[in-house]
Coordinates of C-alpha atoms and ligand atoms in Angstrom, one line a residue:
M105 CA 172.7 59.0 -0.5
A106 CA 171.1 60.5 -2.7
S107 CA 167.7 59.4 -4.0
E108 CA 167.6 57.5 -8.2
Q109 CA 166.6 60.6 -9.8
E110 CA 170.5 62.4 -8.7
A111 CA 172.0 59.4 -9.4
E112 CA 173.7 58.9 -13.3
S113 CA 174.3 54.9 -13.6
F114 CA 176.5 53.2 -15.7
D115 CA 177.2 49.4 -17.2
V116 CA 180.0 49.9 -15.5
L117 CA 182.4 51.9 -13.1
I118 CA 185.6 51.7 -13.0
I119 CA 188.2 53.0 -9.9
G120 CA 191.3 54.8 -11.2
C121 CA 192.2 55.7 -14.3
G122 CA 195.7 54.3 -14.1
M123 CA 197.3 51.8 -17.0
A124 CA 194.9 49.0 -14.7
G125 CA 191.4 51.3 -15.3
L126 CA 191.9 53.1 -19.0
A127 CA 192.6 49.2 -20.2
A128 CA 189.7 47.9 -19.0
G129 CA 187.9 50.8 -19.4
I130 CA 188.6 51.0 -23.5
R131 CA 188.2 46.7 -23.3
L132 CA 184.6 47.6 -22.7
A133 CA 183.8 49.7 -23.9
T134 CA 185.2 48.3 -27.5
F135 CA 181.7 46.3 -27.0
D136 CA 179.4 49.5 -26.4
Q137 CA 179.5 49.0 -22.8
K138 CA 178.7 52.4 -20.7
V139 CA 181.9 53.3 -19.0
L140 CA 182.8 55.5 -16.2
I141 CA 186.4 56.5 -15.0
V142 CA 186.5 58.1 -12.5
E143 CA 189.9 59.3 -10.7
K144 CA 191.4 60.6 -7.6
H145 CA 193.7 63.1 -9.4
N146 CA 194.0 65.4 -11.5
A147 CA 196.8 63.4 -13.8
P148 CA 196.1 59.9 -15.5
G149 CA 198.3 57.2 -15.0
G150 CA 198.5 55.8 -11.4
L151 CA 201.5 55.3 -10.3
N152 CA 203.8 55.3 -14.2
S153 CA 202.2 59.1 -14.3
F154 CA 204.7 61.8 -15.1
Y155 CA 205.0 66.0 -14.2
F156 CA 206.5 68.6 -14.8
Q157 CA 209.3 70.6 -12.0
R158 CA 211.1 74.3 -13.4
G159 CA 210.7 73.5 -17.2
R160 CA 211.2 69.8 -17.0
K161 CA 209.1 66.6 -17.9
F162 CA 209.5 63.5 -15.2
D163 CA 208.1 60.6 -15.2
V164 CA 206.8 59.3 -12.2
G165 CA 209.1 56.6 -12.0
L166 CA 209.3 54.2 -15.8
H167 CA 212.7 52.7 -16.1
A168 CA 211.3 50.3 -18.7
V169 CA 207.5 48.7 -20.5
T170 CA 209.0 45.0 -19.7
N171 CA 207.4 42.6 -22.9
F172 CA 209.7 44.2 -24.8
S173 CA 209.9 41.3 -27.5
S174 CA 211.3 43.4 -30.0
G175 CA 208.1 43.0 -32.3
R176 CA 209.0 38.8 -32.2
G177 CA 205.8 36.7 -32.8
R178 CA 202.0 37.9 -32.9
R179 CA 201.9 35.7 -29.3
T180 CA 203.9 37.4 -26.8
P181 CA 201.6 39.6 -23.9
L182 CA 202.6 43.2 -25.1
Q183 CA 201.1 42.1 -28.8
K184 CA 198.0 40.9 -27.7
L185 CA 197.4 43.3 -25.5
L186 CA 197.9 46.2 -28.3
R187 CA 195.4 43.3 -30.0
Q188 CA 192.8 43.3 -27.2
L189 CA 193.1 47.5 -27.2
R190 CA 192.7 48.2 -30.4
L191 CA 195.4 49.7 -31.1
P192 CA 197.8 49.3 -33.3
P193 CA 201.2 47.7 -32.7
E194 CA 203.8 50.6 -32.4
S195 CA 201.1 52.4 -30.8
F196 CA 203.5 52.5 -27.3
A197 CA 206.8 53.5 -29.6
L198 CA 208.9 51.3 -27.8
S199 CA 212.9 51.6 -28.6
P200 CA 215.1 48.5 -27.7
Q201 CA 217.5 48.6 -23.9
N202 CA 220.9 48.6 -24.7
G203 CA 222.0 45.9 -21.8
S204 CA 221.4 45.5 -18.4
R205 CA 223.4 43.8 -15.5
I206 CA 223.3 41.7 -12.2
A207 CA 226.2 43.5 -10.5
F208 CA 227.0 41.0 -7.0
P209 CA 230.1 41.0 -5.2
G210 CA 232.6 40.2 -7.6
R211 CA 230.3 38.8 -9.5
D212 CA 228.7 40.1 -13.4
L213 CA 225.6 39.1 -15.4
R214 CA 224.3 41.2 -18.4
F215 CA 221.7 40.5 -19.7
A216 CA 219.5 41.7 -23.1
N217 CA 216.2 41.8 -25.0
D218 CA 217.2 38.8 -26.3
I219 CA 218.8 35.5 -23.6
S220 CA 220.9 34.0 -25.4
L221 CA 223.4 36.6 -23.5
L222 CA 222.3 35.7 -20.5
E223 CA 222.0 32.5 -20.7
S224 CA 226.3 32.5 -21.8
E225 CA 227.2 35.4 -19.3
V226 CA 225.8 31.9 -16.6
A227 CA 228.1 29.7 -17.7
R228 CA 230.9 32.4 -18.0
E229 CA 230.5 33.4 -14.6
F230 CA 228.9 29.7 -13.0
P231 CA 229.9 27.0 -15.6
G232 CA 228.6 24.4 -13.2
E233 CA 225.3 25.4 -13.5
V234 CA 224.7 25.7 -16.4
D235 CA 222.5 23.2 -17.7
G236 CA 220.6 23.9 -14.1
F237 CA 219.8 27.4 -16.1
R238 CA 218.4 25.7 -18.9
A239 CA 215.9 23.7 -17.1
L240 CA 215.3 26.2 -15.5
R241 CA 214.7 28.3 -18.7
Q242 CA 212.7 25.1 -19.7
A243 CA 210.0 25.1 -16.7
V244 CA 209.4 28.1 -16.6
L245 CA 208.6 28.7 -20.1
D246 CA 205.9 25.5 -19.8
F247 CA 204.8 26.6 -17.1
D248 CA 201.1 28.9 -17.1
A249 CA 201.0 31.5 -15.1
L250 CA 197.6 32.7 -16.5
D251 CA 195.9 29.8 -15.2
L252 CA 194.1 31.8 -12.5
E253 CA 193.3 29.1 -10.2
K254 CA 196.6 28.0 -10.1
E255 CA 198.8 29.8 -7.0
G256 CA 201.8 27.8 -7.6
P257 CA 204.7 26.5 -5.3
G258 CA 207.2 28.9 -4.1
A259 CA 209.7 30.3 -6.6
R260 CA 213.0 30.1 -4.1
E261 CA 211.7 26.6 -3.5
V262 CA 211.6 25.5 -7.4
V263 CA 214.8 27.6 -8.7
G264 CA 216.7 25.4 -6.0
R265 CA 215.8 22.2 -7.9
Y266 CA 217.8 23.6 -10.8
I267 CA 220.3 26.0 -9.6
A268 CA 223.6 24.9 -6.6
D269 CA 224.4 28.0 -6.2
P270 CA 223.2 30.5 -3.8
V271 CA 224.9 33.6 -5.3
L272 CA 223.9 33.0 -8.7
R273 CA 219.6 31.8 -7.4
D274 CA 220.1 35.9 -5.8
M275 CA 221.3 37.1 -9.0
L276 CA 218.2 35.7 -10.3
F277 CA 215.8 36.6 -8.3
C278 CA 217.7 40.2 -7.7
P279 CA 216.0 42.0 -10.8
L280 CA 212.6 40.6 -10.5
M281 CA 212.4 41.3 -6.8
Y282 CA 212.9 45.0 -7.8
Y283 CA 210.7 44.3 -11.0
G284 CA 207.7 43.4 -9.7
S285 CA 207.4 41.1 -5.8
S286 CA 205.0 43.0 -3.4
T287 CA 206.3 39.9 -0.7
E288 CA 209.5 39.6 0.9
H289 CA 212.4 37.8 0.6
D290 CA 210.5 34.8 -2.0
M291 CA 207.6 35.0 -4.2
P292 CA 204.7 33.0 -5.3
F293 CA 206.8 30.8 -8.8
T294 CA 203.4 32.3 -11.2
Q295 CA 204.4 35.0 -10.5
F296 CA 208.8 34.6 -10.8
V297 CA 208.0 33.1 -14.6
T298 CA 205.4 36.2 -15.3
L299 CA 208.7 38.4 -14.3
W300 CA 210.7 36.2 -15.5
R301 CA 209.6 36.0 -18.7
A302 CA 208.6 39.8 -18.7
I303 CA 212.0 40.5 -18.0
F304 CA 214.5 38.4 -19.1
E305 CA 213.1 36.5 -22.0
E306 CA 210.8 39.4 -23.7
G307 CA 213.0 42.3 -22.6
F308 CA 213.1 46.1 -21.8
G309 CA 211.6 48.9 -24.4
R310 CA 211.2 53.0 -23.8
P311 CA 209.8 55.3 -25.7
L312 CA 211.3 58.3 -26.3
E313 CA 209.0 60.6 -25.0
G314 CA 208.6 57.8 -21.6
V315 CA 205.3 57.5 -20.2
R316 CA 202.7 60.1 -21.7
V317 CA 202.9 58.2 -24.4
V318 CA 201.7 55.2 -23.2
I319 CA 198.8 57.4 -21.1
R320 CA 197.8 59.5 -24.6
A321 CA 198.0 56.5 -26.4
L322 CA 195.0 54.8 -23.9
L323 CA 193.6 58.6 -23.4
A324 CA 192.7 58.9 -27.4
R325 CA 191.2 55.8 -27.6
Y326 CA 188.9 55.3 -24.7
R327 CA 188.1 59.1 -26.4
E328 CA 187.0 58.1 -29.4
L329 CA 185.3 55.2 -28.3
G330 CA 183.3 57.6 -26.4
G331 CA 184.1 56.2 -23.1
K332 CA 184.0 58.9 -19.9
R333 CA 186.7 59.8 -17.6
R334 CA 185.9 62.2 -14.1
M335 CA 189.6 63.1 -12.6
R336 CA 189.7 64.7 -9.0
C337 CA 187.0 62.7 -8.3
G338 CA 187.8 60.7 -5.3
V339 CA 185.5 57.6 -4.7
R340 CA 184.4 58.2 -0.5
R341 CA 182.4 54.9 -0.2
I342 CA 181.7 51.9 -1.2
V343 CA 177.4 51.2 -0.4
Q344 CA 177.0 47.5 0.2
D345 CA 173.0 46.8 0.2
G346 CA 173.5 43.4 1.5
R347 CA 176.5 41.3 -1.1
R348 CA 176.4 44.1 -3.5
V349 CA 177.8 47.6 -4.2
Q350 CA 174.5 49.4 -4.4
A351 CA 175.4 52.7 -5.5
V352 CA 178.9 54.4 -5.3
E353 CA 179.6 57.9 -3.2
L354 CA 182.1 60.7 -4.7
E355 CA 184.3 62.9 -2.3
S356 CA 182.3 65.3 -3.5
G357 CA 179.2 63.4 -1.6
E358 CA 177.5 62.6 -5.2
T359 CA 176.3 59.3 -5.9
V360 CA 177.2 57.3 -9.1
T361 CA 175.5 53.4 -9.8
A362 CA 176.6 50.3 -12.7
R363 CA 175.7 48.1 -12.5
R364 CA 179.1 46.5 -12.4
I365 CA 182.4 47.7 -10.9
I366 CA 185.5 47.1 -10.9
S367 CA 188.3 48.8 -8.5
T368 CA 192.2 49.2 -10.0
I369 CA 193.4 51.2 -6.6
G370 CA 194.5 47.5 -4.3
W371 CA 192.9 45.6 -2.3
P372 CA 193.5 46.9 0.9
E373 CA 192.3 50.4 -0.1
T374 CA 189.5 48.8 -1.4
L375 CA 188.2 46.9 1.6
L376 CA 188.9 50.4 3.6
L377 CA 186.4 51.7 0.9
C378 CA 183.8 49.6 1.7
G379 CA 183.9 50.2 5.4
R380 CA 183.5 46.8 7.4
E381 CA 185.4 47.1 10.6
E382 CA 185.5 43.3 10.2
T383 CA 188.7 43.8 7.6
D384 CA 191.1 45.5 9.9
E385 CA 193.4 42.4 9.7
E386 CA 192.5 42.1 6.5
I387 CA 193.8 45.1 5.5
E388 CA 197.0 44.6 8.1
R389 CA 197.7 41.6 6.0
C390 CA 197.5 43.2 2.6
T391 CA 199.6 45.8 2.8
G392 CA 202.8 45.5 1.6
A393 CA 206.2 46.2 3.3
L394 CA 207.8 47.2 0.5
S395 CA 208.3 51.2 -0.5
F396 CA 210.9 52.5 -2.6
A397 CA 212.8 56.1 -2.9
E398 CA 214.2 57.5 -5.8
G399 CA 217.0 59.8 -6.5
I400 CA 217.5 61.1 -9.7
T401 CA 219.9 62.9 -11.0
V402 CA 219.3 65.1 -14.8
S403 CA 223.7 66.1 -16.0
D404 CA 224.0 68.7 -18.5
R405 CA 226.2 65.5 -20.8
Q406 CA 224.9 62.2 -21.7
P407 CA 225.5 58.8 -19.7
A408 CA 227.9 57.8 -22.6
E409 CA 229.5 60.3 -22.3
M410 CA 230.5 59.4 -19.3
G411 CA 231.0 56.0 -18.9
C412 CA 227.8 54.8 -19.1
G413 CA 225.9 52.8 -22.0
E414 CA 224.2 50.6 -20.5
T415 CA 219.8 50.7 -19.4
I416 CA 219.9 49.0 -16.6
I417 CA 222.0 48.1 -13.6
F418 CA 220.7 45.8 -10.9
Y419 CA 222.9 46.0 -7.5
N420 CA 223.6 44.4 -4.4
D421 CA 226.8 44.7 -2.6
S422 CA 226.3 41.4 0.5
E423 CA 226.7 37.3 -0.7
R424 CA 223.5 36.6 -0.3
F425 CA 221.7 39.4 -1.7
A426 CA 218.7 40.4 0.6
Y427 CA 215.1 41.6 -0.5
E428 CA 212.6 43.0 2.4
G429 CA 211.1 46.3 4.3
A430 CA 213.9 48.5 5.1
Q431 CA 215.4 48.7 8.6
N432 CA 217.1 52.0 7.9
P433 CA 215.5 54.7 6.6
I434 CA 216.7 53.4 2.9
D435 CA 218.3 50.8 2.6
L436 CA 222.0 51.4 0.5
R437 CA 223.6 47.4 0.4
S438 CA 221.1 46.5 -2.9
G439 CA 219.2 48.9 -5.7
V440 CA 218.8 49.5 -9.2
I441 CA 220.1 52.0 -11.5
C442 CA 217.9 53.2 -14.9
F443 CA 220.1 55.2 -17.6
P444 CA 216.9 56.1 -19.7
N445 CA 219.5 57.4 -22.2
N446 CA 220.5 54.6 -22.7
Y447 CA 218.6 52.8 -25.6
R448 CA 218.3 52.4 -29.2
Y449 CA 215.5 55.1 -30.1
P450 CA 215.7 56.3 -33.3
D451 CA 216.9 58.1 -36.2
G452 CA 219.4 58.2 -33.7
G453 CA 216.7 60.4 -31.0
Q454 CA 218.2 61.6 -27.9
L455 CA 217.4 62.8 -24.7
P456 CA 217.9 66.4 -24.5
E457 CA 220.0 66.3 -21.0
G458 CA 221.5 63.1 -19.2
L459 CA 219.4 61.0 -16.6
L460 CA 220.4 58.5 -13.5
R461 CA 217.6 56.7 -11.9
V462 CA 218.8 54.9 -8.6
T463 CA 216.2 53.5 -7.4
S464 CA 216.5 51.6 -3.8
I465 CA 214.1 50.2 -0.5
A466 CA 213.2 52.4 1.6
S467 CA 210.9 52.0 4.6
Y468 CA 206.6 54.1 4.8
P469 CA 207.0 54.5 8.6
Y470 CA 210.0 56.7 8.4
W471 CA 209.8 58.8 5.8
T472 CA 205.8 59.1 6.8
S473 CA 207.2 60.6 10.3
L474 CA 209.0 63.3 10.0
E475 CA 208.1 66.8 10.0
E476 CA 208.2 68.8 6.4
E477 CA 211.5 70.7 7.2
A478 CA 213.2 67.0 8.5
Y479 CA 212.4 65.4 6.1
R480 CA 213.3 67.6 3.4
R481 CA 216.9 67.9 5.3
E482 CA 216.5 64.6 5.6
K483 CA 215.8 63.6 1.4
A484 CA 218.9 65.7 1.1
A485 CA 221.1 63.6 3.4
W486 CA 220.0 60.5 2.4
F487 CA 219.9 61.2 -1.6
P488 CA 223.7 61.7 -1.9
R489 CA 224.0 58.3 0.0
M490 CA 222.0 56.6 -2.5
Q491 CA 224.1 57.8 -5.2
E492 CA 227.2 56.9 -4.5
S493 CA 226.1 53.6 -3.4
A494 CA 225.0 53.3 -7.2
L495 CA 227.8 54.5 -8.8
R496 CA 230.2 51.8 -6.6
F497 CA 228.5 49.7 -9.6
L498 CA 229.3 52.1 -11.8
P499 CA 232.6 51.8 -12.5
G500 CA 233.2 54.2 -15.7
M501 CA 231.5 56.8 -14.4
K502 CA 233.5 59.3 -11.7
A503 CA 231.7 60.8 -9.4
E504 CA 233.2 64.0 -9.8
S505 CA 232.9 63.9 -13.7
L506 CA 228.8 63.0 -12.3
R507 CA 229.0 66.0 -9.7
E508 CA 230.3 68.4 -12.7
A509 CA 227.7 67.8 -14.7
T510 CA 224.8 68.2 -12.7
V511 CA 221.8 70.1 -12.9
H512 CA 219.3 68.7 -11.5
T513 CA 218.1 66.8 -8.8
D514 CA 214.6 65.3 -7.2
M515 CA 214.0 62.4 -5.5
F516 CA 210.8 60.6 -4.0
T517 CA 209.8 58.3 -0.9
P518 CA 207.9 56.3 0.3
R519 CA 205.5 59.9 1.2
T520 CA 205.2 60.7 -1.9
I521 CA 204.2 57.7 -3.5
R522 CA 201.7 57.1 -0.9
H523 CA 200.4 61.1 -1.7
F524 CA 200.5 60.4 -5.5
T525 CA 199.4 56.9 -5.6
S526 CA 197.3 56.2 -2.1
H527 CA 198.8 53.2 -2.0
L528 CA 198.9 51.8 2.0
G529 CA 202.1 51.7 2.7
G530 CA 203.9 53.2 -0.3
A531 CA 203.3 50.3 -1.7
V532 CA 204.4 50.2 -5.4
Y533 CA 203.3 46.8 -5.7
G534 CA 200.7 46.2 -3.9
S535 CA 199.5 43.8 -1.1
P536 CA 201.9 40.8 -0.4
V537 CA 198.0 38.4 -0.9
K538 CA 196.8 38.6 -4.8
M539 CA 193.4 38.0 -5.6
R540 CA 194.4 36.5 -9.0
T541 CA 190.8 36.5 -10.1
G542 CA 189.1 39.2 -9.0
E543 CA 186.6 38.2 -7.2
T544 CA 185.9 39.6 -4.4
F545 CA 183.1 39.5 -1.2
L546 CA 180.6 41.2 -3.4
D547 CA 178.7 39.7 -5.8
N548 CA 178.8 42.8 -8.9
L549 CA 182.6 44.4 -7.3
Y550 CA 185.8 42.7 -9.5
L551 CA 189.3 43.9 -8.4
A552 CA 191.8 44.9 -11.7
G553 CA 195.4 46.0 -11.6
T554 CA 198.3 45.6 -9.4
D555 CA 196.9 43.1 -5.9
Q556 CA 195.2 40.7 -8.6
G557 CA 198.9 39.4 -10.1
F558 CA 199.5 41.0 -12.4
L559 CA 202.6 43.3 -12.7
G560 CA 205.0 46.0 -14.3
I561 CA 202.6 48.5 -16.6
I562 CA 202.1 46.5 -19.1
G563 CA 201.2 43.3 -16.7
A564 CA 198.7 45.9 -15.4
M565 CA 196.9 46.9 -18.1
L566 CA 196.0 42.6 -19.0
S567 CA 194.6 42.7 -15.7
G568 CA 192.4 45.6 -16.3
V569 CA 191.9 43.8 -19.7
S570 CA 191.4 39.9 -18.5
M571 CA 189.2 41.2 -15.5
A572 CA 187.2 43.4 -18.5
N573 CA 186.7 40.1 -20.1
R574 CA 186.2 37.4 -17.4
H575 CA 183.6 39.6 -15.2
V576 CA 181.9 41.8 -17.9
L577 CA 182.1 40.9 -21.1
S578 CA 181.3 37.5 -21.1
K579 CA 178.9 37.4 -19.1
L580 CA 177.1 39.8 -21.1
A581 CA 174.7 37.4 -23.5
G582 CA 173.4 35.7 -19.3
S583 CA 173.4 39.4 -17.3
G584 CA 170.9 41.1 -20.0
Ligands
LIG540 C1 208.8 54.6 -8.9 C2 207.4 53.5 -9.6 C3 208.4 53.2 -10.9 C4 208.2 51.9 -11.7 N1 208.3 51.8 -12.2 C5 208.1 51.0 -13.0 C6 208.7 50.8 -14.1 O1 209.6 50.8 -15.0 N2 208.1 49.4 -15.4 C7 207.0 48.9 -14.9 O2 206.6 48.0 -16.1 N3 206.4 49.3 -14.0 C8 207.1 49.7 -12.9 N4 206.5 50.6 -11.9 C9 205.0 49.6 -11.4 C10 203.9 50.4 -12.5 O3 204.0 51.7 -12.4 C11 202.5 49.5 -11.5 O4 202.6 48.2 -11.9 C12 201.7 49.8 -12.3 O5 200.8 51.6 -12.6 C13 200.3 49.5 -12.3 O6 198.7 50.1 -12.4 P1 197.9 50.2 -11.8 O7 196.0 50.5 -12.7 O8 197.7 48.5 -11.2 O9 196.9 50.6 -10.6 P2 198.2 51.8 -10.2 O10 198.8 53.3 -10.7 O11 197.9 52.4 -8.7 O12 196.6 53.0 -10.5 C14 195.4 53.0 -8.9 C15 195.2 54.8 -9.3 O13 194.1 54.7 -9.2 C16 193.3 55.6 -8.2 N5 192.8 56.9 -7.3 C17 193.0 55.7 -5.5 N6 192.5 55.8 -4.8 C18 191.4 56.1 -5.5 C19 190.0 56.3 -5.4 N7 189.9 56.5 -3.9 N8 189.7 57.1 -6.5 C20 189.5 57.6 -7.1 N9 190.3 57.2 -7.9 C21 191.2 56.7 -6.5 C22 195.1 56.0 -8.4 O14 194.8 57.7 -8.1 C23 195.5 55.6 -8.9 O15 195.7 56.2 -10.7 C24 206.2 51.3 -11.1 C25 205.9 51.9 -9.8 C26 206.8 53.6 -9.9 C27 205.5 54.2 -8.3

């Protein structure tokens, strides 16, 4: 370890410059904490970053910013978040979705940023279930998902009390699972509530320029407050002394000390940095089984010109919906289609090219076992299969028109996710075991972000803010 003289010291060191790390950093710097964010990669944003390819800008994964809520009410999570970050209400420049759909064999449920559409769709497709749907909704609205001490029962059990038809149950679970579940088949009711509100009650929005707008707003605020950030600066080891973190050793060999450490890199990933052998089993138990592949098609025509005006379509081709680790390289039975063009951008604004994103569950062991050449070959073979599978749920879009209009394609797999985010198992939603209070076995090490249990971009930022409040700011007076 470096000597005391060499080590620079901070009030709080944050590991990871994703949404949670940036939000925690802003919150702490607002209250004059001396903060350093260290990030392994050169780009900020973590799981939701962006990249350039052949002159085009792509979001890593952004389909939608959830919790849109069209600015209604100051008490929505998004408005609360922006207030905590002292950012103006319009900072993320979100435009509302056109409308989305859950598509199962012979059944469709449309929904938008106002739950009344979903309720009327349930009444149309499942007339006998609409009272149960309303009662379930009330149970969701009455539930305090922010109580960090409360685990709650399994969501399948609770939903089963209100909805008798298993197909409707699966249709409601499908978007919520795809946009946030780290567990197969079921999720804790607390997460179901969070996701229901984020997706069905508050809905989807997107900035015309994509996730860059969100990242830029966060970076500018953090800089303005004097927060420090070091990129390409991975943490190699968390050095401990009894029940405390003594220092953090960087990949360069340098050490940094801080009174408190907030890790946003995931729980099993943090355990690995702690390097304790007895935690091997815990790492295995906490490594998520769900990873994804996505195929991106760029076209010289807008999706609406090819017969698709919807924003997001969650599809499933079987009677029952199976949300589980993929047995095949890619599980083609279900997936998510997203058209980033299909938002109501201001002043008739629009993306210059058409974009179609198709996401499905994919096998991490398969995609990470391939040699380079086989990997490329398999990607080329699976891309059209994914697209073909998705087109079954887009009756307006003809495969031939899409082929003619295609000017570029790209695809990422679980291997890409692991490479760029360091998440074990390429697990987008992290560990199946969430650490809701953010506390760890070390007194001054806390967890924020995906593995604390708040999901998606907005959830990750809320997690960063609430962990900063709970474990640092609320203790300031007492700790001196
Ligand atoms: C393909 C894809 C599509 C998605 N689509 C959406 C969407 O449409 N809407 C939505 O709301 N959410 C979406 N998400 C989820 C959302 O991106 C995440 O929930 C959120 O960004 C998680 O943020 P985080 O800060 O908790 O973690 P992360 O983003 O994982 O940030 C952790 C950071 O830590 C860094 N790091 C890791 N190890 C180290 C180390 N040893 N030292 C230093 N730094 C380290 C990583 O590089 C990373 O930058 C998507 C995710 C993916 C992958």
